[in-house]
XYZ file of C-alpha atoms in Angstrom:
169
model
C 70.137 -17.960 20.459
C 66.421 -16.987 21.964
C 67.299 -15.554 24.772
C 69.902 -13.085 23.167
C 67.525 -12.043 20.420
C 65.331 -11.734 23.622
C 67.539 -9.296 25.353
C 67.989 -7.036 22.315
C 64.448 -6.267 21.666
C 64.242 -5.538 24.902
C 66.637 -3.422 24.536
C 65.168 -2.210 21.444
C 62.158 -1.267 22.884
C 63.726 0.673 26.001
C 66.066 2.968 23.713
C 62.686 3.172 21.774
C 60.552 4.645 24.508
C 63.226 6.736 25.735
C 63.614 8.216 22.096
C 60.062 8.612 21.022
C 58.882 12.465 21.229
C 56.227 13.541 22.973
C 54.318 16.436 22.294
C 52.074 19.021 23.821
C 49.066 20.224 21.081
C 46.906 23.466 22.597
C 45.607 24.950 19.216
C 42.367 26.114 20.591
C 41.571 28.131 16.927
C 40.349 25.155 15.796
C 39.401 22.984 19.179
C 42.579 20.262 19.048
C 43.785 19.774 22.270
C 45.835 16.354 23.053
C 49.224 14.853 24.179
C 50.803 12.493 21.654
C 53.311 9.189 22.615
C 54.723 8.796 19.285
C 53.090 6.464 17.317
C 51.841 4.284 20.307
C 49.242 6.758 22.018
C 47.398 10.102 22.246
C 45.127 11.360 25.178
C 43.517 13.783 23.539
C 40.342 16.332 24.632
C 36.784 16.432 22.273
C 33.429 17.573 22.778
C 30.455 15.607 24.062
C 26.576 16.070 23.250
C 26.281 14.614 27.287
C 28.381 16.775 29.301
C 30.839 20.050 28.813
C 33.763 16.958 27.291
C 35.827 13.758 27.540
C 38.611 11.913 27.145
C 39.402 10.030 24.288
C 42.933 7.591 24.672
C 43.811 6.038 21.627
C 46.373 3.243 22.622
C 47.779 1.754 18.870
C 44.182 0.791 17.293
C 42.675 0.930 21.055
C 40.339 3.753 21.134
C 38.795 4.770 24.591
C 36.345 7.023 26.171
C 36.148 8.746 29.226
C 33.611 11.487 30.568
C 34.489 13.632 33.785
C 31.396 11.756 36.341
C 33.497 9.040 35.488
C 36.707 9.456 36.342
C 35.224 11.477 39.827
C 34.155 8.117 41.207
C 37.360 6.652 40.662
C 39.218 8.781 43.321
C 37.603 7.392 46.811
C 39.960 7.842 49.198
C 41.663 4.763 50.274
C 42.743 3.407 53.677
C 46.493 4.363 54.259
C 48.844 2.841 56.283
C 50.692 4.690 58.644
C 54.184 5.271 58.358
C 57.246 4.776 60.719
C 58.970 7.366 61.901
C 61.897 5.726 60.154
C 60.706 6.220 56.491
C 63.043 7.635 53.806
C 62.465 11.567 53.453
C 60.957 12.238 50.812
C 63.388 14.301 47.744
C 62.165 17.687 46.381
C 63.115 19.393 43.101
C 64.699 21.675 43.469
C 64.605 25.341 41.513
C 67.662 24.454 39.636
C 65.687 21.297 38.827
C 62.636 22.899 38.043
C 64.690 25.258 35.199
C 66.607 22.471 33.816
C 63.457 20.565 33.472
C 61.714 23.912 31.389
C 64.429 24.303 29.517
C 64.350 20.543 28.024
C 60.994 21.591 26.515
C 61.176 22.859 22.690
C 58.390 24.950 21.441
C 57.403 23.995 17.818
C 54.914 26.970 17.444
C 53.683 29.115 19.417
C 50.300 32.030 18.316
C 48.274 33.988 20.303
C 45.996 36.261 19.227
C 44.044 38.848 21.805
C 40.984 41.158 21.723
C 40.211 42.912 24.601
C 36.370 43.638 23.633
C 37.610 47.433 23.355
C 39.109 49.059 20.076
C 40.767 51.657 21.522
C 42.852 49.900 24.155
C 43.338 47.684 20.998
C 44.518 49.764 18.989
C 47.294 50.416 22.883
C 48.495 46.837 22.570
C 49.084 46.762 18.490
C 52.349 48.446 18.861
C 53.617 46.412 21.942
C 52.412 43.477 20.205
C 54.731 44.141 17.145
C 57.700 44.954 19.140
C 57.130 41.555 21.877
C 56.136 39.730 18.736
C 58.596 41.202 16.098
C 60.853 37.696 15.719
C 59.114 35.505 16.144
C 55.139 36.685 14.483
C 53.478 35.077 17.670
C 51.719 37.502 19.179
C 49.008 39.150 17.276
C 45.774 41.758 18.515
C 42.485 41.675 16.194
C 39.889 43.800 16.206
C 37.202 40.181 15.582
C 36.329 39.546 19.056
C 38.408 36.312 18.290
C 40.863 35.195 21.049
C 42.433 32.014 19.997
C 46.370 30.299 21.436
C 47.977 27.245 19.444
C 51.343 26.156 21.573
C 53.214 23.043 20.370
C 55.780 22.199 22.710
C 57.952 18.882 22.576
C 60.517 16.653 24.630
C 61.743 13.010 24.691
C 62.170 11.322 28.118
C 65.256 10.987 28.051
C 66.290 14.774 28.413
C 63.386 14.636 31.754
C 65.269 11.521 32.901
C 68.924 13.538 32.655
C 67.345 16.028 34.765
C 67.172 13.391 37.498
C 70.527 11.287 37.274
C 72.273 14.405 37.158
C 70.957 16.608 39.637
C 74.092 19.159 39.845
C 75.021 19.388 35.843
């Protein structure tokens, strides 16, 4: 009975991890930059008073902070053993797999505001931005010296896994 419950719990956790949404948000207007894995974890970039930025990892109720100078210390080179000539070849991704992988991502929000600093060039770009962004309203030209982007992309691990499991489709 206990083994059955443990297997059911393990299967439920596996299904949850495969179906959990992965979100990438880049919003330069409000200063939010993060990658979120459902309700489990969130990795965000924040302003730091000591350095330019810091990473904030939030896993469930635990918070971890890293600065780029601390992360560079982790990257010390280690000695790698020499591989045999009989070792297996690396499988490179084909162009078809890359296309299929990109198609699994869903863009929930896209907004781009541009100011070139030249009013004449801005005026010339307004009709072009209107024609490009007429359906989505995603591109705008302003004369207020503001440049920002909002990008919200969502995917699920099961969709990414399908690309590698079924490589021929």
